[in-house]
XYZ file of C-alpha atoms in Angstrom:
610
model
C -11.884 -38.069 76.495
C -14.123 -41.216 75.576
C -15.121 -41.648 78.763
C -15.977 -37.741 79.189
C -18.340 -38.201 75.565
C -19.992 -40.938 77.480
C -21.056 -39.579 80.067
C -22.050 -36.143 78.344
C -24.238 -38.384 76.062
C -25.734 -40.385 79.147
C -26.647 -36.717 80.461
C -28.802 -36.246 77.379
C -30.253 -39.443 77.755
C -31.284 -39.409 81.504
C -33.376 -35.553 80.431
C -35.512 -37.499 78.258
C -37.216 -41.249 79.807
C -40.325 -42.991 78.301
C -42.138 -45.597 80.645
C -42.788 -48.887 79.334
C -45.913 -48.694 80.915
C -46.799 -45.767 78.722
C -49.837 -47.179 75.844
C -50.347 -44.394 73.844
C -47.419 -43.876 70.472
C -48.984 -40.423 70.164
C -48.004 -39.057 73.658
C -44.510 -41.049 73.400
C -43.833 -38.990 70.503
C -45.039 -35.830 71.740
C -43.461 -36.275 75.389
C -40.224 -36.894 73.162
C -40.407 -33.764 70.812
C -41.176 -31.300 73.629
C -37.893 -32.919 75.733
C -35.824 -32.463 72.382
C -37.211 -29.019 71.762
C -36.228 -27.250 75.699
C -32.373 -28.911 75.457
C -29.985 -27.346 73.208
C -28.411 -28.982 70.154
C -25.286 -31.226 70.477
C -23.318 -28.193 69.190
C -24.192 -25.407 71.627
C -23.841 -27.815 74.558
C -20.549 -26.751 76.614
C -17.883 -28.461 76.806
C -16.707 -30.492 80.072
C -14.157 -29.532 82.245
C -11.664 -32.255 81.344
C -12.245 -31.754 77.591
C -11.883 -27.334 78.080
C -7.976 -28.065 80.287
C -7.042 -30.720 77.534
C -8.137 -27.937 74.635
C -6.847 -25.098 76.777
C -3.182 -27.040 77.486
C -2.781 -28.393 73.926
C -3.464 -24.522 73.145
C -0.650 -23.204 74.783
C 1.756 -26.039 74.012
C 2.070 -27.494 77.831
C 2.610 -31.162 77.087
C 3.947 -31.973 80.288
C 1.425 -30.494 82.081
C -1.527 -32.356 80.274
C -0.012 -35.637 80.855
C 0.395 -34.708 84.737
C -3.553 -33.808 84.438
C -4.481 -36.466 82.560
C -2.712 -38.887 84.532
C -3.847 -37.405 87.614
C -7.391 -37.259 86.168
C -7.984 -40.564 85.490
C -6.319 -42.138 88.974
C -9.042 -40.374 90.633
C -11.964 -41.066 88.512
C -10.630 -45.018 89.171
C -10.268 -45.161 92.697
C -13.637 -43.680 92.737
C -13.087 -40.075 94.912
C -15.454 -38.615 92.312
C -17.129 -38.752 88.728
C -16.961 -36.854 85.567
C -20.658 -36.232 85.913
C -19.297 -34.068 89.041
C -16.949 -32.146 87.513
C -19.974 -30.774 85.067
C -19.445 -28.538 82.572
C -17.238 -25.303 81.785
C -19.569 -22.246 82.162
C -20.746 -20.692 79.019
C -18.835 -17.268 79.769
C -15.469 -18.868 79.788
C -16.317 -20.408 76.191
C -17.614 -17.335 74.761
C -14.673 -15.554 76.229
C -12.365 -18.254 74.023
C -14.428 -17.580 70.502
C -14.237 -13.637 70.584
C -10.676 -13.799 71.648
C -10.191 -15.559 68.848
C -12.845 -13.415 66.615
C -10.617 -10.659 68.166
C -7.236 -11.801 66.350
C -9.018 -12.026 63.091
C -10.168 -8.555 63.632
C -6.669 -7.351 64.163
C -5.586 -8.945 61.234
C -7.786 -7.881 59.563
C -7.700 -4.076 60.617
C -3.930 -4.306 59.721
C -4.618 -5.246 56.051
C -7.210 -2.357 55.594
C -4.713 -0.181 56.951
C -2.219 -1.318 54.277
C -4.628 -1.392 51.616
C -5.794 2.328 52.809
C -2.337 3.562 52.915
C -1.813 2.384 49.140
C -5.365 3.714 47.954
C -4.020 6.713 49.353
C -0.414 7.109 47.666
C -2.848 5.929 44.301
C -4.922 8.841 44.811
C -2.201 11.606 45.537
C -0.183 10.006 42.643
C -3.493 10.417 40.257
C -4.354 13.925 41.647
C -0.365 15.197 40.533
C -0.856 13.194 37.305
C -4.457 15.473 36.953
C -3.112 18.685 37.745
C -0.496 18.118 35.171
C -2.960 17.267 32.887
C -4.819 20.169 33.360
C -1.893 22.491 33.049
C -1.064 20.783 30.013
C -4.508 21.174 28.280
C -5.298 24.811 28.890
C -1.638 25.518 27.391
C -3.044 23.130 24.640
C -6.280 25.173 24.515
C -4.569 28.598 24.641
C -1.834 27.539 21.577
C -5.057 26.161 19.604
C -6.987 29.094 19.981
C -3.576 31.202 19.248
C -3.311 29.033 15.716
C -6.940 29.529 14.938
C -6.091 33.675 15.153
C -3.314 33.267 13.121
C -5.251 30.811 10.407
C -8.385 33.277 10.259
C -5.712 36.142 9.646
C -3.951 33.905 6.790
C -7.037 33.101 5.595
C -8.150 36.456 5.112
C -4.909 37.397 4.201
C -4.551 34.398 1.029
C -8.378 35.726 -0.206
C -7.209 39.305 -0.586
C -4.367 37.704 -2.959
C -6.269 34.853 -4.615
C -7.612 36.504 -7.474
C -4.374 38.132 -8.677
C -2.923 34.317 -8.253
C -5.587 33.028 -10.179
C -5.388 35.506 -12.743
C -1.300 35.184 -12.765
C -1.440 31.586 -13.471
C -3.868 31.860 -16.432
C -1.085 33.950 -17.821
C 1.044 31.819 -16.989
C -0.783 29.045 -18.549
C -1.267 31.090 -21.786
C 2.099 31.774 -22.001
C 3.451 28.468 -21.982
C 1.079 27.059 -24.685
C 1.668 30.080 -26.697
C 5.563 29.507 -26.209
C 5.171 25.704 -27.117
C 3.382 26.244 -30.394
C 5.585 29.169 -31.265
C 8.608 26.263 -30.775
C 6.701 24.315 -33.251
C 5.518 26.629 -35.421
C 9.277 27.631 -35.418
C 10.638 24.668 -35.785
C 8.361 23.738 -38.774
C 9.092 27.397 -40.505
C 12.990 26.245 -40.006
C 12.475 22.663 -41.756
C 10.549 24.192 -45.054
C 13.215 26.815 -44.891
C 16.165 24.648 -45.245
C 14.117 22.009 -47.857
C 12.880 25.070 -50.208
C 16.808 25.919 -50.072
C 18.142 22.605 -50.567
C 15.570 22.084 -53.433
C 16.475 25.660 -54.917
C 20.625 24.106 -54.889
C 19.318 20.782 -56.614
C 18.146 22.996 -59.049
C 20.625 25.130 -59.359
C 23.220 22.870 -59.567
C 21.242 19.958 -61.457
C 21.695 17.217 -59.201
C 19.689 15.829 -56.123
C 20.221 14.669 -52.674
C 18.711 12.482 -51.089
C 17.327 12.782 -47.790
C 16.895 9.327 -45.857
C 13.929 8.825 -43.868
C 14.363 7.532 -40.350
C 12.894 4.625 -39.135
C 12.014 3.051 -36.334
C 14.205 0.556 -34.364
C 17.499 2.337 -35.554
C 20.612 2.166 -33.845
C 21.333 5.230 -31.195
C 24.883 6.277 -33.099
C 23.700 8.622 -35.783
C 26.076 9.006 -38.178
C 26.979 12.294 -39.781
C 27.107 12.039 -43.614
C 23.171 10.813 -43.326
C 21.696 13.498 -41.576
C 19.118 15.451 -43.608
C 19.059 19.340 -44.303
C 16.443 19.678 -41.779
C 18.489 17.931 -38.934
C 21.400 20.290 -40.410
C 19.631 23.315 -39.856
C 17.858 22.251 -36.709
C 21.211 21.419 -35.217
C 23.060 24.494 -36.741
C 20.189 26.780 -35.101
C 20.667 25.377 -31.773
C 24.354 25.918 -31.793
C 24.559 29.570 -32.887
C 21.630 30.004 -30.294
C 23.913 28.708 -27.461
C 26.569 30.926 -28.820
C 24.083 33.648 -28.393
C 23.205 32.894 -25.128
C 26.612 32.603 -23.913
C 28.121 35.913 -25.278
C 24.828 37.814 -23.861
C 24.959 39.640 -20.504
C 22.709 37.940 -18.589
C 20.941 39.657 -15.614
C 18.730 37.805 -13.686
C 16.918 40.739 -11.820
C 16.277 42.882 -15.097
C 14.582 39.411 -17.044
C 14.241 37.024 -15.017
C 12.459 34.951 -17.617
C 15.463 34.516 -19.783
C 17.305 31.079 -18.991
C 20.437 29.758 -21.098
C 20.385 26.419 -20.857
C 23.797 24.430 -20.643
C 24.265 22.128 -23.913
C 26.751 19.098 -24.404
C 28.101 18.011 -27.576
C 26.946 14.551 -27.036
C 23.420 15.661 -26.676
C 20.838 14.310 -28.897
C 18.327 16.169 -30.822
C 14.281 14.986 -30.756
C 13.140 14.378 -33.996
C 10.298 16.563 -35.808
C 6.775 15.060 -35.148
C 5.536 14.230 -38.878
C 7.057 10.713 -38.676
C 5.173 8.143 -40.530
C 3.366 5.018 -37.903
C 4.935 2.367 -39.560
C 2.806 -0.207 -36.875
C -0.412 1.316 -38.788
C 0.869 -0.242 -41.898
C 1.290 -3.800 -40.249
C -1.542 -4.166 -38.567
C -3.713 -4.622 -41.365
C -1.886 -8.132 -42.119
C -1.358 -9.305 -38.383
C -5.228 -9.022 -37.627
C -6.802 -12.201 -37.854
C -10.522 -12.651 -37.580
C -10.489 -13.555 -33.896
C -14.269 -14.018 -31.636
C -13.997 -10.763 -29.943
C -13.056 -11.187 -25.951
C -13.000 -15.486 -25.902
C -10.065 -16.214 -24.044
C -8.790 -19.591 -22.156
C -5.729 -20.264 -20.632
C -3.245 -22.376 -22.881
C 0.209 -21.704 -20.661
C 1.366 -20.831 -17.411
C 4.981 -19.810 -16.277
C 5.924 -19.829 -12.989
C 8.392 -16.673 -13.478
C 9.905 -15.526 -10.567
C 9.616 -16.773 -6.837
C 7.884 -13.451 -5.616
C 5.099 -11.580 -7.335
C 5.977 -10.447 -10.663
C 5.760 -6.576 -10.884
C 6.152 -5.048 -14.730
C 5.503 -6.804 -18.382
C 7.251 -5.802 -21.527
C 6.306 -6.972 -25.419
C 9.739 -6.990 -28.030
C 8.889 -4.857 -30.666
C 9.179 -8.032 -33.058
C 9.236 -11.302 -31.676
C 7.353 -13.419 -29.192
C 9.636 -12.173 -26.570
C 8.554 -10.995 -23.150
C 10.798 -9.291 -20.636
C 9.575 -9.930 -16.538
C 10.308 -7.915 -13.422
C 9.808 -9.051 -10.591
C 9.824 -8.043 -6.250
C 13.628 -10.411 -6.065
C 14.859 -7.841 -7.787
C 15.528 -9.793 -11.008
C 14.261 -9.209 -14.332
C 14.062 -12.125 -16.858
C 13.161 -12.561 -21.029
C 10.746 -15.540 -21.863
C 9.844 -16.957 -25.148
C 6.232 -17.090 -25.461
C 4.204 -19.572 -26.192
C 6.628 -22.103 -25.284
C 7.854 -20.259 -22.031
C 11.693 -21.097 -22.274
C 14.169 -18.630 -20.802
C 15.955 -16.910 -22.290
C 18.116 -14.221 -20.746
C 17.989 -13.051 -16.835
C 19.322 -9.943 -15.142
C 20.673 -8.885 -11.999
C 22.179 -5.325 -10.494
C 19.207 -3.424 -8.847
C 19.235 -3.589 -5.298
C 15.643 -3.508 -4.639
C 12.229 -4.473 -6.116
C 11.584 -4.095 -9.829
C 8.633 -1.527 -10.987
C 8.758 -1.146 -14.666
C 10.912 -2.592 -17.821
C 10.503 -1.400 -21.441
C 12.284 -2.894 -24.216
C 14.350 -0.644 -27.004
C 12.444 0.095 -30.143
C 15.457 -2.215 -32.029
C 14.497 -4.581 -29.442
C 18.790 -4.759 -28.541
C 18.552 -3.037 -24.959
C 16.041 -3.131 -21.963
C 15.593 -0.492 -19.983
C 14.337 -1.028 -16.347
C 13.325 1.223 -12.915
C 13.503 0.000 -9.808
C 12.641 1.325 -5.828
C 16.322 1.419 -6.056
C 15.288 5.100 -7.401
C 17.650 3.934 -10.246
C 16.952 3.699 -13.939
C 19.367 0.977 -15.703
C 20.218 0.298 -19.563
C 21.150 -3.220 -20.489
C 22.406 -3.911 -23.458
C 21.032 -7.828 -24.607
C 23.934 -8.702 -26.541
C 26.144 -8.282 -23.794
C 23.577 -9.381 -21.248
C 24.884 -6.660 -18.507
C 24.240 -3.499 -17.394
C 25.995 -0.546 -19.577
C 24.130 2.643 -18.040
C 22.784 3.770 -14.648
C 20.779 7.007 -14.633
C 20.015 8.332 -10.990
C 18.884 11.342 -10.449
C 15.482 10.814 -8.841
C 14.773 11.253 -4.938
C 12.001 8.272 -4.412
C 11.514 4.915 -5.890
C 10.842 5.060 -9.561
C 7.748 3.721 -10.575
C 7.664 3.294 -14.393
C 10.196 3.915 -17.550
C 9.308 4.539 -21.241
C 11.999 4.243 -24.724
C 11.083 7.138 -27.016
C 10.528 5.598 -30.449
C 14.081 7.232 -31.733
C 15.834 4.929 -28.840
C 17.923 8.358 -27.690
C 15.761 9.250 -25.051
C 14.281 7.351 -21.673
C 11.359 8.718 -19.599
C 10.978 7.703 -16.173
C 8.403 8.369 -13.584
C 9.126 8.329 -9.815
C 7.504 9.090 -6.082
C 8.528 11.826 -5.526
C 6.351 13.499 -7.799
C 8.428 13.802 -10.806
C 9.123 12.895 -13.825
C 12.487 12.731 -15.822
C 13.757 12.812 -20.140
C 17.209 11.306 -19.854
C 19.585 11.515 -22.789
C 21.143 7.857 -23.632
C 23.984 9.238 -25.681
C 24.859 11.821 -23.692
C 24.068 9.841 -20.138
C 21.964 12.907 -18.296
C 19.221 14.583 -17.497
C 17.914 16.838 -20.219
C 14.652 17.574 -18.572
C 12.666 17.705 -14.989
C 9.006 17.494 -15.256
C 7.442 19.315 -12.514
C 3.632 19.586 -11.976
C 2.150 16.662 -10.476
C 1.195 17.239 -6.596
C 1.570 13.173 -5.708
C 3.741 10.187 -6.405
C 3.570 9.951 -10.536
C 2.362 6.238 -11.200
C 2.773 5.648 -14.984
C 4.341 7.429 -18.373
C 4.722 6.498 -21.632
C 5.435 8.536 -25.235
C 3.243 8.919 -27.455
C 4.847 5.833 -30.717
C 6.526 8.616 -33.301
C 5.975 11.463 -31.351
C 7.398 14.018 -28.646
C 4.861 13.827 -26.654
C 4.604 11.912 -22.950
C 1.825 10.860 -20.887
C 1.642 10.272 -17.350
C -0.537 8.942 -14.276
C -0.626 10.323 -11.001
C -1.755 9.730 -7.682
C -3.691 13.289 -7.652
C -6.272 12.043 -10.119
C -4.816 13.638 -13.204
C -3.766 12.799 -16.616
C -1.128 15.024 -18.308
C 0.452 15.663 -21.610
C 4.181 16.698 -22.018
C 6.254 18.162 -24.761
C 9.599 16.489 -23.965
C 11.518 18.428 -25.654
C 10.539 21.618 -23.911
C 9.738 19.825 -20.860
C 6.546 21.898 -19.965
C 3.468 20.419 -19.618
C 0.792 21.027 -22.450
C -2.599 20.122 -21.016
C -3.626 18.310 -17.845
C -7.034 16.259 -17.789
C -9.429 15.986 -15.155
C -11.785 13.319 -14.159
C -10.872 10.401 -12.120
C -11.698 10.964 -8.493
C -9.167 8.339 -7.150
C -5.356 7.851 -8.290
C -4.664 7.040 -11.592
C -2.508 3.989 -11.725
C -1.829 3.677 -14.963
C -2.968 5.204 -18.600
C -1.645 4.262 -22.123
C -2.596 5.365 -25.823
C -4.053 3.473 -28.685
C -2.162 2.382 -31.928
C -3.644 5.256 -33.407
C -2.714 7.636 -30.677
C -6.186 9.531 -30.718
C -7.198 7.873 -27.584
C -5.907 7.437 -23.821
C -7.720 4.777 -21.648
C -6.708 5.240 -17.767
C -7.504 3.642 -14.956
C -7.454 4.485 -11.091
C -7.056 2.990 -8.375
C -11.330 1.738 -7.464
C -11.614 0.048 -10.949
C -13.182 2.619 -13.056
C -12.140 2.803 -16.573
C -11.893 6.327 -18.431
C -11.347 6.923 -22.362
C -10.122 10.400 -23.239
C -10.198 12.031 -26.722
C -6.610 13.105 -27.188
C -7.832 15.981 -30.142
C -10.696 17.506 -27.958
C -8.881 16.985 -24.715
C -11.991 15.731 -23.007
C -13.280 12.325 -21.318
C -15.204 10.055 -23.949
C -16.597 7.384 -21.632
C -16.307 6.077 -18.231
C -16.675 2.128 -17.327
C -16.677 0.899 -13.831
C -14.772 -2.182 -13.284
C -14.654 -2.145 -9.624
C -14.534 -1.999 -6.971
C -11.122 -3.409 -6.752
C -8.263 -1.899 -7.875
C -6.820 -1.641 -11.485
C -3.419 -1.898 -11.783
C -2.621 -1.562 -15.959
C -4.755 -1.204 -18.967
C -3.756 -2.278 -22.266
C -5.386 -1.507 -26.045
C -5.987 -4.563 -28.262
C -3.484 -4.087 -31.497
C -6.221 -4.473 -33.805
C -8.385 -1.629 -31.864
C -6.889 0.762 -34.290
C -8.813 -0.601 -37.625
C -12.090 0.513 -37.316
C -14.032 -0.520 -40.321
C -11.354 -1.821 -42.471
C -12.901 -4.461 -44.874
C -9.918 -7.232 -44.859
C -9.926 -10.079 -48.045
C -10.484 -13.345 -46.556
C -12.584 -12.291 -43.162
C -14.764 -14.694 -42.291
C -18.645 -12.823 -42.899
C -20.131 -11.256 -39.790
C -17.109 -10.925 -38.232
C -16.363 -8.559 -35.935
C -13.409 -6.605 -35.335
C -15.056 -2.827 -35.166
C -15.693 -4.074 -31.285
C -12.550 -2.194 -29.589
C -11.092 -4.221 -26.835
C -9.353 -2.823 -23.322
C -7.872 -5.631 -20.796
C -7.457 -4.699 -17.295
C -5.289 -6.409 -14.581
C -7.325 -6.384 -11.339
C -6.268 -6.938 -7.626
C -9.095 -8.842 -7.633
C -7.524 -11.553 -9.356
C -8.462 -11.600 -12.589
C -8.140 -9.813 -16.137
C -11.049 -7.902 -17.210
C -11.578 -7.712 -20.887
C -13.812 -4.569 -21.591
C -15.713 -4.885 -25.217
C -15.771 -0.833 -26.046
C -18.485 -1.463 -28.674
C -21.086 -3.060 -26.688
C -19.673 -2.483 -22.787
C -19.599 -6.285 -22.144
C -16.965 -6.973 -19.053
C -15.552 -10.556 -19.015
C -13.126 -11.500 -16.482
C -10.463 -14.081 -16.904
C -9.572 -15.628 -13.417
C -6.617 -17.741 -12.772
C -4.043 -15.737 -10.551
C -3.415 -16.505 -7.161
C -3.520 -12.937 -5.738
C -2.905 -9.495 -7.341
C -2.278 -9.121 -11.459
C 0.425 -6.705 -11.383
C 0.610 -6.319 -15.333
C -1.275 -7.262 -18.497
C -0.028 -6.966 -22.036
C -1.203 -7.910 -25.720
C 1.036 -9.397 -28.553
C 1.718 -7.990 -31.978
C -1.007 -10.282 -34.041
C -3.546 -9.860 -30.873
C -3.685 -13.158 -30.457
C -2.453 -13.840 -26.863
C -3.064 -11.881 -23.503
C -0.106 -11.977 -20.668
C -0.419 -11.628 -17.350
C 2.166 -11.554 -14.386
C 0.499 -11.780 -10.558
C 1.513 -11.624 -7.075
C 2.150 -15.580 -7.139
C 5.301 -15.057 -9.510
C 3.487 -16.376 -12.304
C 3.044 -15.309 -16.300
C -0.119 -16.573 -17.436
C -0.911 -16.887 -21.466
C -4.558 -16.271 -22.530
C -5.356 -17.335 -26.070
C -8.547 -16.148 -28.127
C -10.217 -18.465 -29.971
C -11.230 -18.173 -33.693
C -14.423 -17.921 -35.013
C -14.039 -19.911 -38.147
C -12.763 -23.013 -38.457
């Protein structure tokens, strides 16, 4: 093989010779550039005949017979019988035959993967022409049940308008009817109390002697005891009774008057009392005021309450006690400022919404997504009452101010006046369209408010159960609403930040504050909102508590404090994440706050005088 380069590259060689003789570079070069130019290049020249039977035998695996060549080969080129330069070189045609025979294999294998790849483009495309067909089936059976429910809506459409006005002139009726039943009830109800006093007045004078009729208060225990009920309770009592046993000994037919009901009645039921109690927290609040800078807060304590967020807030009628609730499904007491623990309670079974202490402050009441409503009795520190009844997660619960009665608002669009003494439902309160977010009773009164997610306010006679107005304005969901001390105002608040204060006597919106755009979770009245111009011995001059004060808790973070007076919106920011809950103390000295990071956070306002 050496020998066979050597002598191909002494072939080149001999093609191109340059005389010494020669004088002139410039025709050496261009004699050598013209010889270079007419041969081929060292790649195109063909290969020798030794070098094209080694190639072709190593080829087709004959190792034998290439060392019989070469040996053969080589003994002949020694002795001298002949030269490589005789042999020459293979003709082109064989060579050319040897690179498309092998350009021919590569076709073939190539032609064999198109064909695969053909015969799978081609299963592909049958599979996506079935899958197309179906397709198109399916969507003009689509098209022709669409256009089949659009008949049918049209028709109902047209159908619904023919009715609509007789609807809407059924339900104003309807409307009417109820208000006019609910102040009949009153009207009755206060015709039945001056009866019974003119008549026990007319014995006291007949006989020469008088009675005494005890005035209830608030906080009292929930066992009434007989020999101190007044003639009014008497009569109220005595009138209910021999209505039942009218009810009960009339025929009842449901198709002739449908609109006559007889309600079943338990002996253990309690009795709402009459609405002209006295506010004894009016009284009060004159001497807890103290002249405080309007809206200055800092933050003097933080409690780290619960390990998840902490859900619901509750204020002890009397002391510097706060009750917690909290997503572990605990609810603890705390003694504020100091933040010791004091009590803790376990039984629900899932996340805690709302907890509401007892108007002696001797029982808690809390709801739960549990859908449950429990009683606990604080002396005991246990559970003595579970109330279910409702069909979602309850969201909020509510003591009525005689501590016989519990409110409770749920999901699934209700709401619900249970009867402690007599452990049951007395009343359903259906009218809200979404998931009812908040209620709360009006202090010394029968009435209940509530929050929904369909944007409305509404106010409820509980002892009825029927709804007595509904108030429009939000254009989100209400989250939460609460009245003042006074209970002539309702501040709500939805669920993009705006603030609304309604007019409970005219029924109407009084002003509208955007605190968005996040969320607001609770609002809270200051106590001392309630005093209006009340000139109080000792007040520092200039000082201003006429400025009515609102706190918000915000999913922002923070607690806005709204100044009423002048519109002024501080926030106080501290929380880790979501404030779930704010509430104000008794003397309004202190703001609390509970947050998604389990925490109750104290804010203090600072005086003006020192």
């Amino acid at each position: 093989m050496e020998e066979a380069a050597g002598t191909e590259a002494s072939f080149c060689l001999q093609k191109v010779t340059i005389t010494d003789d020669s004088e002139d570079d410039y025709q050496h070069e261009e004699a050598l550039q013209s010889a270079l130019s007419s041969e081929k290049s060292v790649s195109e020249v063909p290969e020798t005949v030794d070098d094209f039977l080694c190639n072709f035998l190593v080829r087709l695996g004959m190792s034998r017979t290439l060392d019989c060549f070469q040996t053969e080969w080589y003994e002949l080129i020694e002795r001298g019988v002949f030269t490589a330069q005789d042999a020459g070189l293979v003709p082109t045609v064989y060579t050319r035959n040897q690179q498309l025979e092998t350009e021919n294999m590569h076709l073939k294998k190539d032609l064999e993967n198109y064909k695969l790849a053909a015969n799978k483009a081609k299963e592909a495309l049958l599979k996506m022409q079935k899958e197309r067909d179906f397709h198109r089936m399916h969507h003009k059976r689509v098209v022709q049940e669409k256009n089949k429910l659009i008949c049918d809506i049209k028709r109902l459409k047209t159908h619904y308008a023919s009715y609509e006005p007789v609807l809407k002139q059924l339900t104003e009726k309807y409307q009417s009817t109820l208000r006019q039943k609910m102040l009949t009830s009153l009207e009755r109800d206060r015709a039945v109390g001056q009866v019974t006093g003119l008549q026990a007045t007319l014995q006291n004078l007949e006989s020469g002697r008088s009675i005494q009729i005890p005035v209830t208060k608030a906080g009292h225990e929930c066992e009434r005891k007989k020999g101190l009920e007044g003639p009014t309770q008497k009569a109220l009592k005595e009138a209910r009774q021999q209505k039942i046993r009218d009810a009960e000994s009339s025929s009842y037919d449901p198709v002739k008057d449908p609109m006559k009901k007889t309600s079943k009645r338990y002996s253990k039921d309690s009795e709402f009392p009459v609405d002209n109690q006295v506010k004894p927290y009016l009284a009060c609040a004159k001497e807890y005021t103290q002249p405080l800078k309007s809206g200055v807060y800092r933050l003097s304590n933080t409690l780290k309450a619960h390990d998840l967020a902490v859900s619901c807030l509750a204020l002890h009628p009397r002391k510097n006690i706060v009750a917690t609730g909290s997503d572990d499904h605990f609810w603890k007491m705390w003694a504020f400022p100091n933040g010791n623990i004091i009590m803790t309670g376990e039984g629900h079974t899932d996340w805690l919404s709302g907890c509401c202490f007892h108007p002696s402050g001797t029982r808690l009441v809390t709801s739960s997504g549990d859908t449950t409503v429990r009683i606990w009795d604080l002396s005991k520190g246990k559970c003595i009452l579970t109330l279910g009844g409702h069909a979602h997660a309850v969201w909020d619960c509510s003591w009525h101010s005689c501590g016989d009665f519990v409110a409770s608002a749920s999901m699934d669009s209700t709401c619900k006046i249970w009867d402690v003494n007599s452990e049951r439902c007395q009343h359903t309160l259906h009218g809200h369209k979404d998931s009812v977010n908040s209620i709360e009773f009006l202090p010394f009164s029968n009435t209940a408010l509530t929050s929904s997610a369909d944007k409305t306010l509404s106010l409820w006679d509980a002892r009825m159960g029927l709804c007595a107005h509904t108030l429009h304005g939000h254009l989100h969901s209400c989250n939460h609403a609460t009245f003042n001390m006074k209970g002539d105002t309702i501040a709500s608040c939805d669920s993009c930040g705006v603030l609304k204060l309604w007019d409970v006597r005219k029924l109407g919106p009084v002003a509208s504050i955007e605190a968005g755009p996040h969320p607001a979770n609770q609002v809270v009245f200051e106590p001392s909102d309630s005093l209006g111009d009340i000139d109080i011995p000792g007040m520092c001059p200039h000082t201003d508590i006429t400025g009515r004060a609102v706190a918000l808790a915000s999913d922002d973070g923070t607690v806005k404090v709204v100044q009423l007076k002048s519109g002024q919106l501080s926030s106080l920011a501290g929380h880790e994440g979501e404030v779930h809950g704010v509430i104000s103390d008794h003397k309004a000295e202190h703001l609390l706050s509970g947050g998604a990071d389990g925490t109750v956070r104290l804010w203090t306002r600072e005086p003006a005088c020192r």
